[in-house]
Short mmCIF file of C-alpha atoms and ligand atoms in Angstrom, two decimals:
data_model
loop_
_atom_site.label_atom_id
_atom_site.label_comp_id
_atom_site.label_asym_id
_atom_site.label_seq_id
_atom_site.Cartn_x
_atom_site.Cartn_y
_atom_site.Cartn_z
CA MET A 735 -0.19 0.00 0.24
CA ASP A 736 0.99 3.71 -0.69
CA GLN A 737 0.87 5.36 2.33
CA ASP A 738 1.16 8.32 0.95
CA ARG A 739 -1.57 8.10 -2.13
CA ILE A 740 -4.49 10.40 -1.04
CA MET A 741 -7.34 8.28 -1.07
CA ILE A 742 -9.77 11.08 -0.24
CA ASP A 743 -9.36 14.52 -1.71
CA VAL A 744 -12.08 17.26 -0.91
CA ARG A 745 -11.29 20.88 -2.42
CA GLY A 746 -13.51 23.66 -1.23
CA LEU A 747 -16.23 21.63 -1.55
CA GLU A 748 -19.99 23.59 -1.04
CA LYS A 749 -23.56 23.21 -0.83
CA ASN A 750 -26.28 24.54 -0.14
CA PHE A 751 -30.37 23.73 0.58
CA GLY A 752 -31.73 27.28 0.26
CA HIS A 753 -30.08 29.51 2.79
CA VAL A 754 -28.83 26.90 4.39
CA LYS A 755 -24.86 26.48 3.85
CA ALA A 756 -24.91 22.81 5.01
CA VAL A 757 -21.38 22.83 3.36
CA ASP A 758 -18.80 25.84 3.53
CA ARG A 759 -16.04 25.48 1.33
CA ILE A 760 -14.54 22.42 3.03
CA SER A 761 -11.41 21.19 1.87
CA PHE A 762 -9.46 17.70 3.49
CA GLN A 763 -7.28 14.74 2.25
CA VAL A 764 -6.91 11.36 3.67
CA ARG A 765 -4.54 9.35 2.75
CA ALA A 766 -3.98 5.34 1.88
CA GLY A 767 -4.58 3.46 5.29
CA GLN A 768 -6.06 6.12 7.54
CA VAL A 769 -8.73 5.83 9.74
CA VAL A 770 -9.93 9.79 10.13
CA GLY A 771 -13.07 10.94 12.33
CA PHE A 772 -15.17 13.43 11.18
CA ILE A 773 -16.58 14.98 14.21
CA GLY A 774 -19.60 17.20 14.50
CA ALA A 775 -22.78 18.44 16.17
CA ASN A 776 -26.08 17.43 14.91
CA GLY A 777 -26.98 19.05 12.02
CA ALA A 778 -23.05 20.25 11.73
CA GLY A 779 -23.08 19.19 7.91
CA LYS A 780 -21.71 15.72 8.17
CA THR A 781 -23.97 13.21 6.23
CA THR A 782 -24.37 15.94 3.74
CA THR A 783 -20.41 15.56 2.57
CA MET A 784 -19.98 12.31 3.08
CA ARG A 785 -23.56 11.80 0.35
CA ILE A 786 -21.04 13.76 -2.08
CA LEU A 787 -18.38 11.66 -1.18
CA ALA A 788 -21.09 8.29 -1.66
CA THR A 789 -21.86 10.14 -4.61
CA LEU A 790 -25.24 9.92 -3.45
CA SER A 791 -25.70 13.95 -4.14
CA SER A 792 -23.93 16.82 -5.79
CA ALA A 793 -22.15 19.11 -4.24
CA ASP A 794 -22.78 23.26 -5.47
CA ALA A 795 -18.69 23.66 -5.65
CA GLY A 796 -15.77 22.56 -5.08
CA GLU A 797 -14.49 19.21 -6.28
CA VAL A 798 -14.28 15.45 -4.39
CA LYS A 799 -12.21 12.81 -5.52
CA ILE A 800 -12.02 9.44 -4.10
CA ALA A 801 -9.03 7.02 -5.10
CA GLY A 802 -8.42 9.70 -7.82
CA LEU A 803 -11.33 9.58 -9.57
CA ASP A 804 -13.41 12.70 -9.41
CA VAL A 805 -17.42 11.77 -7.99
CA MET A 806 -18.66 13.60 -10.55
CA GLU A 807 -16.99 12.35 -13.67
CA TYR A 808 -16.73 8.25 -12.64
CA PRO A 809 -19.44 7.48 -10.25
CA ALA A 810 -20.05 3.94 -11.12
CA GLU A 811 -16.09 3.43 -10.55
CA VAL A 812 -16.56 5.05 -7.54
CA ARG A 813 -18.78 3.35 -6.28
CA ARG A 814 -16.76 0.10 -7.06
CA LYS A 815 -13.81 1.18 -4.84
CA LEU A 816 -16.37 2.42 -1.98
CA GLY A 817 -18.63 0.80 0.95
CA TRP A 818 -20.78 3.95 2.23
CA MET A 819 -22.86 2.86 5.79
CA PRO A 820 -25.68 5.17 6.02
CA ASP A 821 -26.33 6.31 9.28
CA GLN A 822 -29.92 5.00 8.35
CA PHE A 823 -30.72 2.24 6.90
CA GLY A 824 -33.77 -0.16 6.34
CA VAL A 825 -34.79 -3.01 8.45
CA TYR A 826 -37.03 -5.55 6.10
CA ASP A 827 -38.91 -7.23 9.20
CA TYR A 828 -39.03 -10.70 7.40
CA VAL A 829 -35.49 -10.37 5.75
CA SER A 830 -33.20 -13.42 7.38
CA VAL A 831 -29.77 -11.77 7.83
CA PHE A 832 -28.24 -14.47 4.94
CA GLU A 833 -30.80 -12.88 2.28
CA TYR A 834 -30.32 -9.33 3.40
CA LEU A 835 -26.87 -9.46 2.29
CA ASP A 836 -27.04 -11.85 -0.43
CA PHE A 837 -29.42 -9.48 -1.71
CA TYR A 838 -26.71 -7.21 -1.59
CA ALA A 839 -24.26 -9.19 -2.82
CA ARG A 840 -26.20 -9.64 -6.37
CA ALA A 841 -26.94 -6.37 -6.71
CA TYR A 842 -22.86 -6.19 -6.70
CA GLY A 843 -22.64 -8.78 -9.36
CA PHE A 844 -21.35 -11.60 -7.63
CA LYS A 845 -22.16 -15.11 -8.90
CA ALA A 846 -22.96 -18.53 -7.08
CA GLN A 847 -19.63 -19.81 -4.70
CA GLU A 848 -18.42 -16.31 -5.17
CA ARG A 849 -21.48 -14.82 -3.56
CA ARG A 850 -21.95 -17.24 -1.13
CA ARG A 851 -18.35 -17.30 -0.28
CA ARG A 852 -18.35 -13.39 0.23
CA VAL A 853 -21.78 -13.43 2.49
CA GLU A 854 -20.05 -16.33 4.27
CA GLU A 855 -17.07 -14.25 5.16
CA VAL A 856 -18.48 -10.78 6.00
CA MET A 857 -21.49 -12.56 8.88
CA VAL A 858 -17.45 -14.31 9.93
CA PHE A 859 -16.04 -11.25 10.22
CA THR A 860 -19.05 -9.41 11.65
CA ASP A 861 -19.50 -12.21 14.10
CA LEU A 862 -23.41 -13.14 12.61
CA ALA A 863 -22.27 -16.34 11.14
CA THR A 864 -25.24 -18.26 13.67
CA PHE A 865 -27.91 -15.65 13.05
CA GLY A 866 -28.21 -16.57 8.82
CA ASP A 867 -31.20 -17.58 9.02
CA ARG A 868 -32.32 -14.79 12.00
CA PRO A 869 -34.92 -12.59 10.65
CA MET A 870 -33.92 -8.58 10.74
CA ARG A 871 -36.76 -7.86 13.55
CA GLY A 872 -35.20 -9.99 15.75
CA LEU A 873 -31.91 -8.97 15.51
CA SER A 874 -30.38 -6.25 18.77
CA LYS A 875 -29.77 -2.54 17.37
CA GLY A 876 -26.34 -3.60 17.85
CA GLN A 877 -26.75 -6.63 15.53
CA ALA A 878 -28.74 -5.24 12.88
CA GLN A 879 -25.74 -2.13 12.95
CA LYS A 880 -23.51 -5.03 12.04
CA LEU A 881 -25.31 -6.24 9.47
CA CYS A 882 -25.04 -3.10 7.95
CA PHE A 883 -21.78 -2.56 8.45
CA GLY A 884 -21.03 -5.66 6.60
CA ARG A 885 -23.14 -4.66 3.41
CA THR A 886 -20.59 -2.11 2.99
CA LEU A 887 -17.92 -4.82 3.29
CA LEU A 888 -19.59 -7.23 0.56
CA HIS A 889 -17.13 -5.87 -2.34
CA ASP A 890 -14.18 -5.54 -0.27
CA PRO A 891 -13.85 -1.56 -1.61
CA GLU A 892 -10.53 0.28 -0.30
CA ILE A 893 -12.47 3.20 1.53
CA LEU A 894 -15.26 3.09 3.58
CA ILE A 895 -17.32 5.99 4.44
CA LEU A 896 -18.74 5.53 7.37
CA ASP A 897 -21.85 7.78 8.70
CA GLU A 898 -22.63 7.51 12.86
CA PRO A 899 -21.85 3.91 12.76
CA ALA A 900 -21.57 3.51 16.32
CA ALA A 901 -24.81 5.52 17.17
CA GLY A 902 -26.88 3.76 20.25
CA LEU A 903 -24.95 1.33 20.16
CA ASP A 904 -24.26 0.18 24.16
CA PRO A 905 -20.67 -0.09 25.53
CA ARG A 906 -19.92 -3.27 24.82
CA ALA A 907 -21.50 -3.17 21.20
CA ARG A 908 -18.98 0.00 20.37
CA ILE A 909 -16.31 -2.05 21.49
CA GLU A 910 -16.79 -4.87 19.04
CA PHE A 911 -17.26 -2.30 16.34
CA LYS A 912 -13.95 -0.31 17.31
CA ASN A 913 -12.52 -3.78 17.02
CA LEU A 914 -13.99 -4.44 13.66
CA VAL A 915 -12.67 -1.01 12.45
CA ARG A 916 -8.88 -1.54 13.93
CA ILE A 917 -9.18 -5.43 11.75
CA LEU A 918 -10.11 -2.98 8.72
CA ALA A 919 -7.48 -0.80 9.14
CA GLN A 920 -4.56 -3.17 9.80
CA ARG A 921 -5.66 -4.38 6.41
CA GLY A 922 -4.74 -1.32 5.13
CA LYS A 923 -8.55 -0.02 4.55
CA THR A 924 -8.81 3.71 4.03
CA ILE A 925 -11.18 4.87 6.57
CA LEU A 926 -13.78 8.32 6.89
CA ILE A 927 -15.96 7.69 9.79
CA SER A 928 -18.68 9.84 11.49
CA SER A 929 -20.12 10.60 14.75
CA HIS A 930 -20.91 14.20 16.97
CA ILE A 931 -19.34 12.16 20.12
CA LEU A 932 -15.89 12.89 20.18
CA SER A 933 -14.54 10.70 22.72
CA GLU A 934 -16.55 7.91 20.74
CA LEU A 935 -13.57 8.42 17.73
CA GLY A 936 -10.70 9.23 19.57
CA GLU A 937 -8.63 6.47 20.42
CA MET A 938 -9.41 4.37 16.91
CA CYS A 939 -8.45 7.71 14.38
CA ASP A 940 -5.12 8.44 13.42
CA ALA A 941 -6.64 12.13 12.05
CA MET A 942 -9.69 14.18 13.56
CA LEU A 943 -11.94 16.63 11.15
CA PHE A 944 -14.36 18.77 13.39
CA ILE A 945 -17.06 20.52 11.60
CA ASP A 946 -19.25 23.05 12.65
CA GLY A 947 -21.76 24.71 11.00
CA GLY A 948 -20.57 23.51 7.60
CA ARG A 949 -17.57 24.56 7.67
CA LEU A 950 -13.89 22.78 8.65
CA VAL A 951 -12.61 24.36 12.39
CA TYR A 952 -10.13 22.03 13.21
CA GLN A 953 -7.83 18.94 11.07
CA GLY A 954 -5.16 17.20 13.01
CA THR A 955 -4.96 14.09 15.51
CA ALA A 956 -6.22 13.94 18.93
CA SER A 957 -2.79 14.45 20.95
CA GLU A 958 -2.17 17.64 19.07
CA LEU A 959 -5.56 18.70 19.41
CA MET A 960 -4.99 18.48 23.55
CA ARG A 961 -1.27 19.80 23.09
CA GLN A 962 -2.85 23.06 21.13
CA SER A 963 -5.09 23.46 23.79
CA GLY A 964 -1.93 23.66 25.72
CA THR A 965 -2.73 21.45 28.87
CA GLU A 966 -1.93 17.88 27.66
CA ALA A 967 1.53 17.72 29.56
CA GLY A 968 -0.59 18.92 33.14
CA GLY A 969 -2.78 18.50 35.37
CA LEU A 970 -5.99 19.76 35.11
CA VAL A 971 -8.00 20.41 37.65
CA GLU A 972 -11.66 21.79 39.13
CA VAL A 973 -11.85 23.70 41.93
CA VAL A 974 -15.13 24.69 43.85
CA VAL A 975 -15.19 28.21 46.19
CA ALA A 976 -17.66 29.19 48.36
CA GLY A 977 -19.62 32.41 47.39
CA GLU A 978 -18.10 34.79 45.17
CA ARG A 979 -15.49 33.45 42.29
CA GLU A 980 -13.71 35.99 41.15
CA LYS A 981 -10.96 35.82 43.38
CA LEU A 982 -10.42 32.69 42.21
CA LEU A 983 -10.55 32.92 38.74
CA GLN A 984 -7.69 36.43 39.21
CA TRP A 985 -5.67 33.77 41.51
CA PHE A 986 -5.21 31.21 38.13
CA GLU A 987 -5.15 34.11 35.91
CA CYS A 988 -2.05 36.04 37.59
CA ARG A 989 -0.12 32.92 39.40
CA PRO A 990 2.95 31.54 37.33
CA GLY A 991 2.40 27.69 36.11
CA TRP A 992 -1.23 27.89 35.63
CA LYS A 993 -3.57 28.60 32.94
CA LEU A 994 -7.30 29.36 33.41
CA ILE A 995 -9.53 26.82 31.23
CA ARG A 996 -12.78 28.47 31.87
CA ALA A 997 -14.86 29.60 35.22
CA THR A 998 -17.76 27.18 35.80
CA ARG A 999 -21.05 27.99 37.70
CA GLU A 1000 -19.00 27.41 41.40
CA GLY A 1001 -15.76 27.82 40.35
CA ALA A 1002 -13.09 27.10 37.60
CA LEU A 1003 -11.35 24.26 35.85
CA ALA A 1004 -7.46 24.94 35.89
CA ALA A 1005 -4.64 23.53 33.75
CA PHE A 1006 -0.97 23.47 36.13
CA GLU A 1007 2.23 23.07 34.19
CA SER A 1008 2.52 19.46 36.26
CA ASP A 1009 0.53 17.04 36.45
CA GLN A 1010 2.56 15.97 40.11
CA PRO A 1011 0.75 14.57 42.75
CA GLU A 1012 3.68 17.07 45.35
CA ALA A 1013 3.12 19.82 42.61
CA LEU A 1014 -0.43 19.70 42.74
CA ALA A 1015 -0.72 19.65 46.74
CA ALA A 1016 2.13 22.90 46.28
CA GLN A 1017 -0.30 24.87 45.09
CA LEU A 1018 -3.61 23.75 47.02
CA ARG A 1019 -1.58 24.45 50.59
CA MET A 1020 -1.04 27.63 48.84
CA MET A 1021 -4.73 28.38 47.73
CA VAL A 1022 -5.92 27.42 51.30
CA GLY A 1023 -2.54 29.44 52.90
CA GLU A 1024 -4.06 32.70 50.95
CA GLY A 1025 -7.44 32.21 52.32
CA LEU A 1026 -9.27 31.29 48.89
CA PRO A 1027 -12.31 29.19 50.59
CA LEU A 1028 -12.20 25.64 48.63
CA VAL A 1029 -14.62 23.37 48.56
CA GLU A 1030 -13.26 21.21 46.23
CA PHE A 1031 -9.60 20.60 44.20
CA LYS A 1032 -10.51 17.38 41.82
CA ARG A 1033 -7.98 16.35 39.60
CA ILE A 1034 -9.77 15.32 36.70
CA GLU A 1035 -8.74 13.53 33.41
CA ARG A 1036 -8.29 15.94 30.39
CA ARG A 1037 -11.30 14.91 28.20
CA LEU A 1038 -10.71 15.26 24.28
CA GLU A 1039 -14.29 17.26 24.70
CA ASP A 1040 -12.73 19.80 26.75
CA ALA A 1041 -9.73 20.22 24.14
CA PHE A 1042 -12.41 20.69 21.82
CA VAL A 1043 -14.54 23.18 23.44
CA ASP A 1044 -11.31 24.86 24.43
CA MET A 1045 -10.38 25.36 20.14
CA LEU A 1046 -13.43 26.38 19.39
CA LYS A 1047 -13.54 29.05 21.78
CA ASN A 1048 -10.19 29.99 20.92
CA GLY A 1049 -11.86 30.39 17.25
CA GLY A 1050 -10.62 27.54 15.60
CA GLN A 1051 -8.01 26.41 13.30
CA ALA A 1052 -8.28 25.18 10.33
P1 ATP B 1852 -26.48 14.83 12.32
O1 ATP B 1852 -25.23 14.61 12.95
O2 ATP B 1852 -27.58 15.25 12.74
O3 ATP B 1852 -27.03 13.82 10.75
P2 ATP B 1852 -25.17 16.41 10.33
O4 ATP B 1852 -23.71 16.57 10.89
O5 ATP B 1852 -25.51 14.49 9.13
O6 ATP B 1852 -26.00 16.19 11.04
P3 ATP B 1852 -26.74 17.46 7.54
O7 ATP B 1852 -27.46 16.10 7.99
O8 ATP B 1852 -25.24 17.15 7.18
O9 ATP B 1852 -25.62 17.52 9.39
O10 ATP B 1852 -27.62 18.92 7.84
C1 ATP B 1852 -26.91 19.68 7.71
C2 ATP B 1852 -27.49 21.34 7.43
O11 ATP B 1852 -28.20 21.45 6.33
C3 ATP B 1852 -28.51 21.35 8.18
O12 ATP B 1852 -28.70 22.27 8.37
C4 ATP B 1852 -29.84 20.01 7.77
O13 ATP B 1852 -31.01 21.13 8.68
C5 ATP B 1852 -29.68 20.52 6.24
N1 ATP B 1852 -30.14 19.74 5.13
C6 ATP B 1852 -29.88 18.64 5.22
N2 ATP B 1852 -30.17 17.85 4.43
C7 ATP B 1852 -31.00 18.73 3.71
C8 ATP B 1852 -31.99 18.45 2.95
N3 ATP B 1852 -32.28 17.51 2.40
N4 ATP B 1852 -33.61 19.65 2.36
C9 ATP B 1852 -33.19 20.49 3.81
N5 ATP B 1852 -31.92 21.40 4.28
C10 ATP B 1852 -30.70 19.87 4.74
#
C-alpha cells in the first residue's frame, strides 16, 4: 500500500439547501490506510458531505476525488471502490441476515460460489455467522448495525465511509465495532467515520476533522488537539469555592504555571503545568494559605471534549 496516496481528496466543497449553507468550502485529504474521524454536532454538515463523497448527492461547488477519480465524472467506478454505510438504513422485518447480505451481493453482481463465499466471510467477520436464518426484526440494534456494516464490506472496498456507525450502541457493542474498524485499518483500508461524540472516535482515529456550521474548524490528531489547548502535559483541576469565584479566577490568571481553562458555575477549571501529586498538593496548600474559600479541589482527567470546546472558543484552527 502506498501510504502517501491520497484516497479522499476534497477541495472547496460547498452545498446549500436554500439559505442553509450545509457545507461551506470544506477541503481535506485522507491518505491510504488512514482512519479519520469526522466530528460535529447534529446538523453540522457531516451527512451532507459524506453523501457527496459517496456519489449520492451533488455539490454546488468544489471538487471531490475518491482514489483519484472525480465523483461527478466517474460515479460508477467510485462506487466500486467505496463502501458506504448510511446513518439510517432499512430493516426488513421478515428478511433473514443471510438473505439481506445475499441480496446486496447479487446487486454487486457476484455470482453463485463467489457470492456465497463473500456473504459467509462477512457474516463471520461481523460475528453474525450463527444468525444467518434470523429475521432482521429479531436482531438487536447492535446486530442490525453490524449487518449494515457488513453489507458495505461485501465488495471488499478500499475506502469506507461510515456515517455514525456507532450511534446508539451500548458500550460493549461499541468496543466490538471499534475492533472491527481496527482490523480493517490493519488490512490497509482507508476509513472516514462520523460521529457527534468525540470520545467515541478519539482512540480509533489517526486524525480528526471537526465540522461546525458547515465549516471545517479543526483537522489534526487527538494529541495535537490536546497539545494545542495547552494542557496535555499538565494536570487539570476543577476547583469549587464558597461564594464569589472572582478571587479564584484572578488567582489562576496571575499565578505562574496555571492556565485558566474556563469559569464554572461555582468555581473554575484550570490546568497546572505539572500533574505530579506533590506539585499539585503544594498549589493546594498555597491556595488555602492565601484564604481562598475552597470547597473542592479535584484532579480530573482531561477529555478530548474539553480540548475541543477550548479550541472552538479560541476561534478554531482549520
Ligand atoms: P446529524 O448528526 O444530525 O446527522 P449532520 O452533521 O449529518 O447532522 P447534515 O444532515 O449534513 O448534518 O445537515 C446539515 C444542514 O443541512 C442542517 O442544517 C440540515 O438541516 C440541512 N439539510 C440537510 N439535508 C437537507 C435537505 N435535504 N433539505 C434541506 N436542508 C437539509
